[in-house]
Tab-separated table of C-alpha atoms and ligand atoms in Angstrom:
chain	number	residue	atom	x	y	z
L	6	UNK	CA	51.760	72.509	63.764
L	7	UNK	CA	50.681	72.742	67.361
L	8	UNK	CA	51.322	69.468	69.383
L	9	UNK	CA	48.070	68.001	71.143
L	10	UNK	CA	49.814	66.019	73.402
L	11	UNK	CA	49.108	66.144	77.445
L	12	UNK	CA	51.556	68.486	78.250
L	13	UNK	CA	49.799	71.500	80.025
L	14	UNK	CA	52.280	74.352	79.201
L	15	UNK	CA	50.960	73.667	75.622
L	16	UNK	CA	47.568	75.682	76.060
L	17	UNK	CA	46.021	75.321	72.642
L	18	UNK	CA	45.847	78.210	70.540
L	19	UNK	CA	42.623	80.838	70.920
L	20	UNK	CA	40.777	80.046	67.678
L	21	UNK	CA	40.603	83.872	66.207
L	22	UNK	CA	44.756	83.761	66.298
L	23	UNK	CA	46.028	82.210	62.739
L	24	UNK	CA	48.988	80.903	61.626
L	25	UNK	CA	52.493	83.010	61.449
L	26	UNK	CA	52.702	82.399	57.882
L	27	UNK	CA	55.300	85.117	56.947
L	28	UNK	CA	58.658	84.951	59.089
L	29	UNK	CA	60.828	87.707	58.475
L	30	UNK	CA	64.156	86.991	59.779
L	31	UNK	CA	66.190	90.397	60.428
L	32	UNK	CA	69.617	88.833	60.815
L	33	UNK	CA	71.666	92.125	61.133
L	34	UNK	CA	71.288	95.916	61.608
L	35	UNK	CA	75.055	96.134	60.141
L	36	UNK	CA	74.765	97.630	56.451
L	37	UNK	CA	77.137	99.321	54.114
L	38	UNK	CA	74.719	101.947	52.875
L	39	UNK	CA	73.234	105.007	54.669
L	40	UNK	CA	69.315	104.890	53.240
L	41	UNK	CA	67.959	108.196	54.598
L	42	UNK	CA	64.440	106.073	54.300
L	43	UNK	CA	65.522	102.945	56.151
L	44	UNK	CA	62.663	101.749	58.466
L	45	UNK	CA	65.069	100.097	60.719
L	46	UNK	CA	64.796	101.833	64.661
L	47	UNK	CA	66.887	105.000	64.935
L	48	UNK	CA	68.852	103.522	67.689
L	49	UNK	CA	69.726	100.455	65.888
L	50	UNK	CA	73.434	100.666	66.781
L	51	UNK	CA	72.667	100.178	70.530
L	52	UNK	CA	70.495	96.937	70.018
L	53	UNK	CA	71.569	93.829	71.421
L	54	UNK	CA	73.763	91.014	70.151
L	55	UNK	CA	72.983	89.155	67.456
L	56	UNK	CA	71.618	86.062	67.865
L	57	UNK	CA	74.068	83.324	66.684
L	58	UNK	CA	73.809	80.513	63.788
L	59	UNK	CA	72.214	78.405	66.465
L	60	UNK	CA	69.695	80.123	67.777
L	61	UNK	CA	68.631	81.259	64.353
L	62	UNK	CA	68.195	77.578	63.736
L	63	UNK	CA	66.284	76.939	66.250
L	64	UNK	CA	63.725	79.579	65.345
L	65	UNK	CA	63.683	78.780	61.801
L	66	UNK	CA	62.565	75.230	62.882
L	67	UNK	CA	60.315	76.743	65.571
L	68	UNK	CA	58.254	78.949	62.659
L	69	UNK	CA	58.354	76.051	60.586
L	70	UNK	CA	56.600	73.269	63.360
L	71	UNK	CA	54.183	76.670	63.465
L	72	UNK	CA	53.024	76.615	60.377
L	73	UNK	CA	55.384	79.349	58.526
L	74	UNK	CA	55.997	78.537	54.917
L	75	UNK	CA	57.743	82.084	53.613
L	76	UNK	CA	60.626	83.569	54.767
L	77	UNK	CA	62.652	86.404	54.199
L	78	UNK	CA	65.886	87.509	55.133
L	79	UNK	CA	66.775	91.155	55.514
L	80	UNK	CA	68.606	93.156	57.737
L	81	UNK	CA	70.572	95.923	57.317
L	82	UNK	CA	72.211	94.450	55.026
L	83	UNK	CA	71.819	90.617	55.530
L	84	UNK	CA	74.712	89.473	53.271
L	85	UNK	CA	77.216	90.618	56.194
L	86	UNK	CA	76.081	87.838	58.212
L	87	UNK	CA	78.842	85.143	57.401
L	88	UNK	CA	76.628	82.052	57.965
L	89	UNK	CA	73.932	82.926	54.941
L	90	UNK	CA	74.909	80.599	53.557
L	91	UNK	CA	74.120	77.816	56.258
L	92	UNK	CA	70.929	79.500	57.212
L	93	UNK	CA	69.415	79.401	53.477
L	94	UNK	CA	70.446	75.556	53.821
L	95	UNK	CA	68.896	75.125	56.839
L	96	UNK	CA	65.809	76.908	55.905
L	97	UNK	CA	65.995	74.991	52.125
L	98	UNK	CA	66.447	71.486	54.404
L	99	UNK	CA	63.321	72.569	56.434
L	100	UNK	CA	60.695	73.690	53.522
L	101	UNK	CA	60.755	77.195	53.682
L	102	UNK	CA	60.176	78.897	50.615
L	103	UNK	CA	62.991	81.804	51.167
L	104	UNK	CA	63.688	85.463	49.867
L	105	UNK	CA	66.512	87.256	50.266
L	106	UNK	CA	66.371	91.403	50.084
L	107	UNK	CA	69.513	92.933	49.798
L	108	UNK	CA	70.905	96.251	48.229
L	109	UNK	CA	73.459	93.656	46.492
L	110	UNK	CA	76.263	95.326	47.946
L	111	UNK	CA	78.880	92.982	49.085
L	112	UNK	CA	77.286	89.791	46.572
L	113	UNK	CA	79.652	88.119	44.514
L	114	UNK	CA	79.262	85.721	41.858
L	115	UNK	CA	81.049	83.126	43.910
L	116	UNK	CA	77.907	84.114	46.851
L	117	UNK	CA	75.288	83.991	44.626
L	118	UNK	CA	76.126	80.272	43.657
L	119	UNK	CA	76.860	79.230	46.949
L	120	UNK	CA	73.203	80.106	47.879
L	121	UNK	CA	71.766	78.820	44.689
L	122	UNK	CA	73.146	75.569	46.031
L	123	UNK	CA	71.865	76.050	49.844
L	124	UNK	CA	68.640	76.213	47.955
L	125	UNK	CA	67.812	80.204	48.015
L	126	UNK	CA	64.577	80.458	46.127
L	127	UNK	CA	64.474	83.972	45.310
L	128	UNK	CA	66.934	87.414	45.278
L	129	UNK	CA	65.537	91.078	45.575
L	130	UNK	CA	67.596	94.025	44.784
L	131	UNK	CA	67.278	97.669	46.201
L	132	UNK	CA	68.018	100.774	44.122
L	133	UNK	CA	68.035	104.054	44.886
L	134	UNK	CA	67.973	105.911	41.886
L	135	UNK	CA	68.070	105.399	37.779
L	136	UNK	CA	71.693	107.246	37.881
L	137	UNK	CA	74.354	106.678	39.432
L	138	UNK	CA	75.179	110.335	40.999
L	139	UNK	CA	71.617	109.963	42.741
L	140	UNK	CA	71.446	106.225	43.297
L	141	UNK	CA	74.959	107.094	45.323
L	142	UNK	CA	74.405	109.939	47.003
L	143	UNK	CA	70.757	108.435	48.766
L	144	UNK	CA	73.269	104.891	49.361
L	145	UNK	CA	75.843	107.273	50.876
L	146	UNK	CA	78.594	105.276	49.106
L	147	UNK	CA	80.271	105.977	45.836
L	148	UNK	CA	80.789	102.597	44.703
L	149	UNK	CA	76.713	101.282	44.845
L	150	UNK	CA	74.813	101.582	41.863
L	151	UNK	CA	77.776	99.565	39.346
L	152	UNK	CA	77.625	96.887	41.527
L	153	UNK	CA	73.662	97.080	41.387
L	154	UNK	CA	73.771	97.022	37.967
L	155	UNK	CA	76.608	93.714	38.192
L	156	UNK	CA	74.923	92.162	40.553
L	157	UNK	CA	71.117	92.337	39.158
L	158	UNK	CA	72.465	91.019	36.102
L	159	UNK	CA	73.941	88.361	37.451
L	160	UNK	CA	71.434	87.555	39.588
L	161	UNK	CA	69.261	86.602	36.262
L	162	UNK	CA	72.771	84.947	34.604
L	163	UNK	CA	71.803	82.448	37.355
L	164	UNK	CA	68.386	81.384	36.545
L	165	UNK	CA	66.903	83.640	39.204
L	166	UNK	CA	63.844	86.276	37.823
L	167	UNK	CA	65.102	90.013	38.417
L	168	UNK	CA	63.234	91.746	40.779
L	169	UNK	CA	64.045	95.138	41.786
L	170	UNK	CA	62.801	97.307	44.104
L	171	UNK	CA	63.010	101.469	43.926
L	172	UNK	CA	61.916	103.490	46.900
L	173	UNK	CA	60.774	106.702	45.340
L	174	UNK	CA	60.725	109.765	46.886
L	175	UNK	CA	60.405	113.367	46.433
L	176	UNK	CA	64.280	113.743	45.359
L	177	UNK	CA	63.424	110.841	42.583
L	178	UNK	CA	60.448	109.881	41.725
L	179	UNK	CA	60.248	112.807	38.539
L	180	UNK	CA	62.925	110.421	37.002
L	181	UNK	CA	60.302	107.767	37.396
L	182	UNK	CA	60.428	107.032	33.045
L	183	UNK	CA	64.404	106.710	33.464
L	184	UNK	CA	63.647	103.913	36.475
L	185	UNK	CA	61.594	102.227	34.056
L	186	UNK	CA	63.885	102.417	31.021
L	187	UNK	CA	66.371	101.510	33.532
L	188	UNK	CA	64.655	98.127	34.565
L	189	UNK	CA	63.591	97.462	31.036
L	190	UNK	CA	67.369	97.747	29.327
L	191	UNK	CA	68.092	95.295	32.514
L	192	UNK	CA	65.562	92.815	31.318
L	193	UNK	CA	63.998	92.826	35.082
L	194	UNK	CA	60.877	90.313	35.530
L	195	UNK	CA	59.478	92.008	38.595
L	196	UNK	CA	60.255	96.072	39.508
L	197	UNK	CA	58.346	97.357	43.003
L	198	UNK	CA	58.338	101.356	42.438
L	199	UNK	CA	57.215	101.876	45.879
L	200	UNK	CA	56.755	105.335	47.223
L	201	UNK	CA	58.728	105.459	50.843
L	202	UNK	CA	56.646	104.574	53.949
L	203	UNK	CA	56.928	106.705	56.892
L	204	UNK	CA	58.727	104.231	58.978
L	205	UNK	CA	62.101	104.465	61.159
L	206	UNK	CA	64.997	106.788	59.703
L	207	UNK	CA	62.206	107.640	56.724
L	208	UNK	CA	59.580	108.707	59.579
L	209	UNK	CA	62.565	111.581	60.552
L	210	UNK	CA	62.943	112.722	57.431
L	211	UNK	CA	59.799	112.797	56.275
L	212	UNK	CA	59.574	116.602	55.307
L	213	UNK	CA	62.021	116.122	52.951
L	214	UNK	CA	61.163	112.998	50.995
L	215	UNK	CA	57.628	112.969	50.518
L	216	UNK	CA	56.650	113.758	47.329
L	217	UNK	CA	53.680	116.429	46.419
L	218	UNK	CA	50.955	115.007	45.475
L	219	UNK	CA	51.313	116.604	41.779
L	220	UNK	CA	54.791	113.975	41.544
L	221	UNK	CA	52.584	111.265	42.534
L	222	UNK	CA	49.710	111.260	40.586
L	223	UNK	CA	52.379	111.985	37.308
L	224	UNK	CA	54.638	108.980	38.659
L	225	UNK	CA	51.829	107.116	38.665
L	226	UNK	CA	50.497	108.318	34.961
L	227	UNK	CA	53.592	107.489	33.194
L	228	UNK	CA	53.924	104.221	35.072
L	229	UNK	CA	50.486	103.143	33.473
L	230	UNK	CA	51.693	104.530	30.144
L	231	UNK	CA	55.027	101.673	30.751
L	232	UNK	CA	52.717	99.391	31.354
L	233	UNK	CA	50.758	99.227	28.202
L	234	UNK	CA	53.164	99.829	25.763
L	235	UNK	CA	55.392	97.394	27.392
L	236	UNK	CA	52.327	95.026	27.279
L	237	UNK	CA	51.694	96.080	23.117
L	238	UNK	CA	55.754	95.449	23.136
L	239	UNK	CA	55.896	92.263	24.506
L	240	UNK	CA	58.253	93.139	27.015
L	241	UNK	CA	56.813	91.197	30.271
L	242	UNK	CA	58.368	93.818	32.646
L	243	UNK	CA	55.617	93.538	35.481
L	244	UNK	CA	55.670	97.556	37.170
L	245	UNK	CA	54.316	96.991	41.057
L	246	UNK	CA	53.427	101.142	41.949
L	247	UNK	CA	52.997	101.676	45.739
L	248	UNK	CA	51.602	104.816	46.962
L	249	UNK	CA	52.189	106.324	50.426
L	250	UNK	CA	49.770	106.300	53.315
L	251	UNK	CA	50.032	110.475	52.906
L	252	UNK	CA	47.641	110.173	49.983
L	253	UNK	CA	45.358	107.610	51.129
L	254	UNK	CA	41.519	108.123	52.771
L	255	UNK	CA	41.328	104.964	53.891
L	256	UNK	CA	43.966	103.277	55.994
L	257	UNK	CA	46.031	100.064	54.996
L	258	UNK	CA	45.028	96.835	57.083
L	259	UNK	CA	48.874	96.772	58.125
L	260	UNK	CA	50.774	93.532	57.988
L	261	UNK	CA	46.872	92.346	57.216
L	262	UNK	CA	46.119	92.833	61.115
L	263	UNK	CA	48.247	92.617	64.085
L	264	UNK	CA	49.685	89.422	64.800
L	265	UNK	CA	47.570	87.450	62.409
L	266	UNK	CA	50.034	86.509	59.965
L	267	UNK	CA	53.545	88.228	59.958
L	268	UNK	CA	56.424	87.692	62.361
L	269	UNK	CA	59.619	89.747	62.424
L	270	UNK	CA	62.546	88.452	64.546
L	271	UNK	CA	64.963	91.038	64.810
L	272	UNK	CA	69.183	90.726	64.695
L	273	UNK	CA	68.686	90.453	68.664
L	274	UNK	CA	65.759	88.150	69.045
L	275	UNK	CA	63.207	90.196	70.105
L	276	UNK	CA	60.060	89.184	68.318
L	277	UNK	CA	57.575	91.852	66.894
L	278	UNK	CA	54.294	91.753	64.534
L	279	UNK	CA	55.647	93.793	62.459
L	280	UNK	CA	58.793	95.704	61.597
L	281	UNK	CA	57.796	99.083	63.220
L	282	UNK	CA	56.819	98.047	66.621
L	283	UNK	CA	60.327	97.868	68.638
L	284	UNK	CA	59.742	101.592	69.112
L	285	UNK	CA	56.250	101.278	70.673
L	286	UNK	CA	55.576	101.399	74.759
L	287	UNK	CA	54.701	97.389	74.653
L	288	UNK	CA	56.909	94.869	76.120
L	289	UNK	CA	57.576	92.572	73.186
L	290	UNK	CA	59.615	88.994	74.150
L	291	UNK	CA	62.543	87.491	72.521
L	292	UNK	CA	63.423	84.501	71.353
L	293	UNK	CA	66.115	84.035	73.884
L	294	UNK	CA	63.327	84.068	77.019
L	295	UNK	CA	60.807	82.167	75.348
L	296	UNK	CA	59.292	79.745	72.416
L	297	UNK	CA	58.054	81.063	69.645
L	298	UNK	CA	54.905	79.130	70.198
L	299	UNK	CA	54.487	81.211	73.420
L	300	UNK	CA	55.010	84.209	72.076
L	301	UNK	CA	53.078	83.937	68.806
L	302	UNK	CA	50.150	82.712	71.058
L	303	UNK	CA	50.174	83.641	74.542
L	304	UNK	CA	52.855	87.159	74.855
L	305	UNK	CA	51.318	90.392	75.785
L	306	UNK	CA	52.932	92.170	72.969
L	307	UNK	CA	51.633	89.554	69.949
L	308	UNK	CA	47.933	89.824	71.722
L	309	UNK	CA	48.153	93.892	72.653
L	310	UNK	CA	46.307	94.692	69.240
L	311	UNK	CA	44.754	91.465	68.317
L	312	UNK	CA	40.367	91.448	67.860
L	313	UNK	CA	38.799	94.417	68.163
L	314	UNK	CA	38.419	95.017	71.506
L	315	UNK	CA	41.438	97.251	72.028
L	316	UNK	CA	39.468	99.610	69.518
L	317	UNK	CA	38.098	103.255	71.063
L	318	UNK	CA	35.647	105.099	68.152
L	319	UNK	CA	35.375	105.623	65.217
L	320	UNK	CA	37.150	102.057	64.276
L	321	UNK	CA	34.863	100.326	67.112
L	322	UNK	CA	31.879	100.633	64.933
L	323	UNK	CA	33.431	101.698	61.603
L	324	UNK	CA	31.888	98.810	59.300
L	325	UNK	CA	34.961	99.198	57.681
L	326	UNK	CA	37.237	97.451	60.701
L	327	UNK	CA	37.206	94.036	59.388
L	328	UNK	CA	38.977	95.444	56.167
L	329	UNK	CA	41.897	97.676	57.709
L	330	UNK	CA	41.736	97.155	61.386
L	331	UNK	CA	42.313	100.738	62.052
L	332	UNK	CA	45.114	101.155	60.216
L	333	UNK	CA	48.827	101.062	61.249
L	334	UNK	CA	49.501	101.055	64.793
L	335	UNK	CA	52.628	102.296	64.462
L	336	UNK	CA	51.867	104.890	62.456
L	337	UNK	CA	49.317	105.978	64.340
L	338	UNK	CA	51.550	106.146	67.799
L	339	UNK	CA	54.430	107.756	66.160
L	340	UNK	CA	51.411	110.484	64.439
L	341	UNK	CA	49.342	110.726	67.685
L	342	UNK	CA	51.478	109.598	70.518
L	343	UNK	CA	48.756	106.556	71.367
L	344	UNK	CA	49.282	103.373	69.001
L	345	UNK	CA	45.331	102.469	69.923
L	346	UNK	CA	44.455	105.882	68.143
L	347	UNK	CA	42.705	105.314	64.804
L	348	UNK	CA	45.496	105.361	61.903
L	349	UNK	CA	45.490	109.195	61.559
L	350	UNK	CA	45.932	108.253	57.512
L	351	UNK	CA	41.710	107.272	57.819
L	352	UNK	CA	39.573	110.336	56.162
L	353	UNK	CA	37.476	109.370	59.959
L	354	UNK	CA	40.277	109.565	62.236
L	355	UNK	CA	39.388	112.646	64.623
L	356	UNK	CA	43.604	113.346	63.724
L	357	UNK	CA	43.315	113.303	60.218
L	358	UNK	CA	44.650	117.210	60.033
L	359	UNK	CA	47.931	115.491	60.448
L	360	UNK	CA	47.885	113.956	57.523
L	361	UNK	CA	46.685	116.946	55.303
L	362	UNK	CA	49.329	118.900	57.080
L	363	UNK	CA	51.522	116.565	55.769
L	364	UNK	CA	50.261	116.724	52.533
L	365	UNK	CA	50.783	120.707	52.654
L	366	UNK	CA	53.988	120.946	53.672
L	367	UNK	CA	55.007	118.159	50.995
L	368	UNK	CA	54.453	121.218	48.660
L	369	UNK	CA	56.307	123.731	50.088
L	370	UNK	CA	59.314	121.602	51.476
L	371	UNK	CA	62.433	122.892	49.931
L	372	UNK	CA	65.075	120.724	51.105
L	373	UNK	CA	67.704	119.038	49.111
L	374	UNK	CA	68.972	115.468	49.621
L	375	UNK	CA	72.266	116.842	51.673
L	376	UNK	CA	69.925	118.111	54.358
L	377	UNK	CA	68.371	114.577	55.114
L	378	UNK	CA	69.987	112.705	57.937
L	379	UNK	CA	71.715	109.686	57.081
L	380	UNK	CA	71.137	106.539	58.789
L	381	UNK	CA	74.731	105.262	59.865
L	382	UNK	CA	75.576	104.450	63.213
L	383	UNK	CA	77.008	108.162	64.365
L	384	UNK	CA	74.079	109.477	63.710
L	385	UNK	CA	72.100	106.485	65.398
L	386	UNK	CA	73.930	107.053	68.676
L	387	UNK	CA	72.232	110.234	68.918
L	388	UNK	CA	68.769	108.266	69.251
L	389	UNK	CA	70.187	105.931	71.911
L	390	UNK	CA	67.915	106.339	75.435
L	391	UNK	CA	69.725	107.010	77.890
L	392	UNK	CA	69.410	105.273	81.195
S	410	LIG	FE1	53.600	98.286	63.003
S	410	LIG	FE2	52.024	98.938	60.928
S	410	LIG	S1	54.213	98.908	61.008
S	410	LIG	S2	51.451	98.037	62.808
């Protein structure tokens, strides 16, 4: 909570700004997989260092005095990080409520205790695909989707619910019944079938993993046919089905408005408002420089897109702009060049031929999975600015 004390580098928070509620703590860009849909930056191998046990502390206590009461670590792959461990104890010891998302590669029984004692509330597990050909071809290792399968089901041998989560895609998602049967014969609680966002490594190879709209609306079908007869079954399997942005007429009120809520510190420190924004023209400060009660409240980069002042037509006096705040500013600056644009995804954004462009080449795309580009750290040096 803020301190009210005398001290007159504490301005007080402006009313409109609430509280950073969701802190998602990025600890590492290292991971063992090669997700062609990652949303991490492109040139994530030529990011900073990583900020040490210490200074993670000292932000997780930071959020907390702020108000933050869910966190998340993610990465890469957070499990490489060595001091997990410590930093689920540390967050446990401070009253976080804490998730872990991982792809499960590189947990061990032995881990999975050691951060059910640190106090871990809750483990989410990344597939790729219902088979294992599929599921390790998209992971770019052999070895993946067995120790999925190990690992989910020893996530629940632990007293943990099993939630999974399957990006879907146009290489995929027409196995969407196998998923299901998949998550069903694993007894999951929670499965997220969410269709890939345009975001990051996915953004670059988005001609060949968005799905026609003909996959979605039948991945979508027999999803609601799961869902009842797994209801008339008994089986309480709850299926979470996420459509893309590409099929949408109305934008999504992204990370529920721009700094309002969410707060992503990534492996280096840098602070953003969401996970997309590292690649946007806005000077964003890090953790290193500055408190994180400066930078939720007074930075340049937290207020940029804040209100609705920023806003040029039609979002100014859309009646709709309370509801989606224009949409995605990333989305719209990596469709349109200008993150202020209107979300080019709205059926009123002056861009929206982008999106039915999109939508149109989705159905002609002809690419197989070998033709997507991998996100490993050769290929990230590629994206590197120079200079
Ligand atoms: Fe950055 Fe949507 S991901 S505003």
């Amino acid at each position: 909570m803020h301190s009210t004390g005398s001290n007159l580098a504490e301005i007080p928070p402006k009313p409109a700004v609430g509280l950073p509620l969701w802190l998602l703590a990025e600890l590492t860009y290292r991971c063992p997989l090669q997700c062609p849909y990652c949303s991490n930056p492109l040139d994530f191998a030529a990011q900073g260092k990583e900020l040490t046990t210490e200074e993670w502390f000292s932000v997780l206590r930071q959020g907390r005095e702020m108000g933050a009461a869910q966190l998340g670590f993610s990465g890469g792959e957070p499990l490489v990080r060595q001091d997990l461990a410590e930093l689920i104890g540390e967050a446990r010891r401070l009253g976080y409520y804490t998730n872990l998302i991982t792809s499960g590669i590189g947990l061990t029984e032995q881990k999975i205790r050691a951060f059910k004692d640190a106090g871990l509330d809750h483990i989410q597990i990344s597939f790729q695909a219902s088979d294992a050909q599929v599921n390790n071809m998209l992971a770019g290792s052999k070895k993946a989707f067995d120790q999925k399968l190990e690992m989910a089901r020893m996530v629940k041998a632990h007293g943990y619910p099993m939630v999974l989560n399957f990006v879907t895609h146009r290489h995929n998602i027409d196995s969407i019944d196998r998923i299901i049967e998949l998550c069903v014969a694993l007894e999951a609680d929670f499965v997220e079938l969410a269709t890939c966002q345009f975001y990051g490594w996915a953004q670059l190879n988005r001609v060949g993993l968005l799905p026609t709209r003909e996959q979605l609306e039948r991945a979508e079908r027999i999803t609601n046919e799961y869902r009842a007869r797994l209801a008339a079954e008994g089986k309480p399997v709850k299926l979470i089905f996420v459509t893309p942005d590409y099929y949408e007429e109305r934008p999504k009120a992204c990370m529920k408005g721009w700094g309002s809520m969410f707060l992503t510190i990534t492996p280096d420190g840098t602070a953003l408002p969401c996970h997309g924004a590292r690649q946007l023209p806005v000077a964003f400060p890090n953790v290193r420089d500055h408190s994180l009660h400066h930078i939720w409240y007074d930075s340049f980069g937290f207020n940029r897109f804040r209100g609705y002042e920023w806003m040029p037509e039609p979002c100014r006096s859309c009646d709709e702009k309370e509801k989606d705040f224009g949409g995605c500013r990333c989305q719209a600056f990596m469709l349109t060049g200008d993150a202020s644009n209107t979300d080019p995804v709205c059926g009123k954004s002056p861009r929206h031929d982008i999106i039915l462009k999109a939508r149109e080449e989705a159905g002609t795309a002809t690419a197989g999975i070998g033709q997507l580009t991998f996100r490993n750290e050769r290929n990230s040096r590629l994206f590197t600015k120079k200079g």
